[in-house]
mmCIF file of C-alpha atoms in Angstrom:
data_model
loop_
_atom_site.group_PDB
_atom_site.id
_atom_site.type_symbol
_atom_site.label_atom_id
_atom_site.label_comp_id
_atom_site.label_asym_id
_atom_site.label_seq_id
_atom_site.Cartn_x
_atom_site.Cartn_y
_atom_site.Cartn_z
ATOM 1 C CA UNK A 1 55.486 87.561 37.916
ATOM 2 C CA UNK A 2 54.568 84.415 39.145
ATOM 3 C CA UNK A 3 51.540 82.704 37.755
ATOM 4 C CA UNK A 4 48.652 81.669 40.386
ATOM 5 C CA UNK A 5 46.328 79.829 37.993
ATOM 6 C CA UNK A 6 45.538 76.448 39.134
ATOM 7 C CA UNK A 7 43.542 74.207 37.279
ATOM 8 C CA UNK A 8 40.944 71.663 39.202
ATOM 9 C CA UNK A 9 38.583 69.141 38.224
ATOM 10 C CA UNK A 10 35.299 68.937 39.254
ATOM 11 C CA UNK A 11 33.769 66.143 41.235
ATOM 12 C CA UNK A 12 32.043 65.172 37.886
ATOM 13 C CA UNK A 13 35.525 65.067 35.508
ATOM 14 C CA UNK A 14 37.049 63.056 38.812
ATOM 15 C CA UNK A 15 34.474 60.508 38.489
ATOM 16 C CA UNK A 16 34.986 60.180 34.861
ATOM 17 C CA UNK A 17 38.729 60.009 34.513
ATOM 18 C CA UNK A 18 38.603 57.328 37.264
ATOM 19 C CA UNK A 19 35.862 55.300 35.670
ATOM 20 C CA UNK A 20 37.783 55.593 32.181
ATOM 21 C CA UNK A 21 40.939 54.657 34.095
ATOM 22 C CA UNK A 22 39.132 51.475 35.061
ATOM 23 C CA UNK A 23 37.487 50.702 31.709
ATOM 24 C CA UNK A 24 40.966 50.942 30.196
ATOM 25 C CA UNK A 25 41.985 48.800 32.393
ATOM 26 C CA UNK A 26 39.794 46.018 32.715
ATOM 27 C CA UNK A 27 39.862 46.049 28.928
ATOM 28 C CA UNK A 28 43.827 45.850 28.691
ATOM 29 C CA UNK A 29 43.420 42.963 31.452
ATOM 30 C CA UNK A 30 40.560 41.043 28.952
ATOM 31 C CA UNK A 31 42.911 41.739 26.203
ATOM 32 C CA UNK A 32 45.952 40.161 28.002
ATOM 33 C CA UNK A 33 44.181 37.129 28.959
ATOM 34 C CA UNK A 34 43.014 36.587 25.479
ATOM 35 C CA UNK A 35 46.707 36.260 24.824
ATOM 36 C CA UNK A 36 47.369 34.121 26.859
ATOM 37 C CA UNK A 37 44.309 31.703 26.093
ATOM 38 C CA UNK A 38 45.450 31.107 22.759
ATOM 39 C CA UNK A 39 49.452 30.760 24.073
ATOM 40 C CA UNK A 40 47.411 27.867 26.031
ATOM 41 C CA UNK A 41 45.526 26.568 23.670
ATOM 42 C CA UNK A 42 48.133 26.243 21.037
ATOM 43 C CA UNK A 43 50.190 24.403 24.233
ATOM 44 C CA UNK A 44 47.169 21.995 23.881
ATOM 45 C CA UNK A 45 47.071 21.506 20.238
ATOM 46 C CA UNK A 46 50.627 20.853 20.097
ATOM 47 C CA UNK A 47 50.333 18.111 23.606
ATOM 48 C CA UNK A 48 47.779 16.479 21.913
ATOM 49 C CA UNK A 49 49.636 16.187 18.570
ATOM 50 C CA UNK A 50 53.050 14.933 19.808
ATOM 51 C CA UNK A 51 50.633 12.586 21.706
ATOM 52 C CA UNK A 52 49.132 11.156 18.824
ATOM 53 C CA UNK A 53 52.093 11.072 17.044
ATOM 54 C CA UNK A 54 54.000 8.524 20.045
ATOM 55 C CA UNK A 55 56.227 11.090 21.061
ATOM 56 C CA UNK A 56 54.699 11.447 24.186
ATOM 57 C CA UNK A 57 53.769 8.761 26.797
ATOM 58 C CA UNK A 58 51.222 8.728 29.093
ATOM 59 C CA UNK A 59 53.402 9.325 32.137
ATOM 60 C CA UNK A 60 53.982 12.889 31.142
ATOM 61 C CA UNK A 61 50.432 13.944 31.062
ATOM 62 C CA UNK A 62 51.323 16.616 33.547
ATOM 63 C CA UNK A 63 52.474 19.184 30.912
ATOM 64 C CA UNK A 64 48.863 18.648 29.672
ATOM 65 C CA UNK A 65 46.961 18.886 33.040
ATOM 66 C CA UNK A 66 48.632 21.962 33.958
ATOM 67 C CA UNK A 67 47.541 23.864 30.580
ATOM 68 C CA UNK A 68 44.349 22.940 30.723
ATOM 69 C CA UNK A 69 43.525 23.795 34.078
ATOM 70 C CA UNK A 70 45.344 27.692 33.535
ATOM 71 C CA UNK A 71 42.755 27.458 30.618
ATOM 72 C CA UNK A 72 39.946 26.717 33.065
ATOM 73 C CA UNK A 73 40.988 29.234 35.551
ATOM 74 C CA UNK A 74 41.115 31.838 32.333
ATOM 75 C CA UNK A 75 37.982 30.871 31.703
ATOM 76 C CA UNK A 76 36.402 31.200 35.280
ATOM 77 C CA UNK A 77 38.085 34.511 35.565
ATOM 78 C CA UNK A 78 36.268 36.050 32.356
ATOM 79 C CA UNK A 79 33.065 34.864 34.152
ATOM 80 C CA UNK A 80 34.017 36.541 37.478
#
């Protein structure tokens, strides 16, 4: 005997799986870029110390520009 059942969604359920599918995701994405705000931040903290410490010279300030402007662009994209 084979079965026939089939089991559908309504328009309504649809809806609501797709808008929990996007919750989820925004909310992993948020989650994620926390992460990686603190990665950068820490990337900062230890610049700045090494920095004050002599180690580094102003010549290599690049390292440093480039972290702080993915934290500014982490930033901006939280507000978008």
């Amino acid at each position: 005997m084979k079965n026939t059942n089939k089991r559908s969604l309504s328009e309504y359920d649809e809806q609501d799986l797709i808008k929990q599918y996007e919750i989820e995701k925004a909310e992993n994405i948020l989650q994620l870029k926390s992460k990686y705000r603190k990665i950068v931040n820490a990337g900062i903290a230890s610049w700045v110390k090494d920095f004050q410490a002599g180690q580094i010279k102003i010549d290599t300030v690049d390292d440093l520009k480039k972290l702080i402007e993915l934290d500014l662009q982490l930033q901006n994209d939280d507000q978008d």
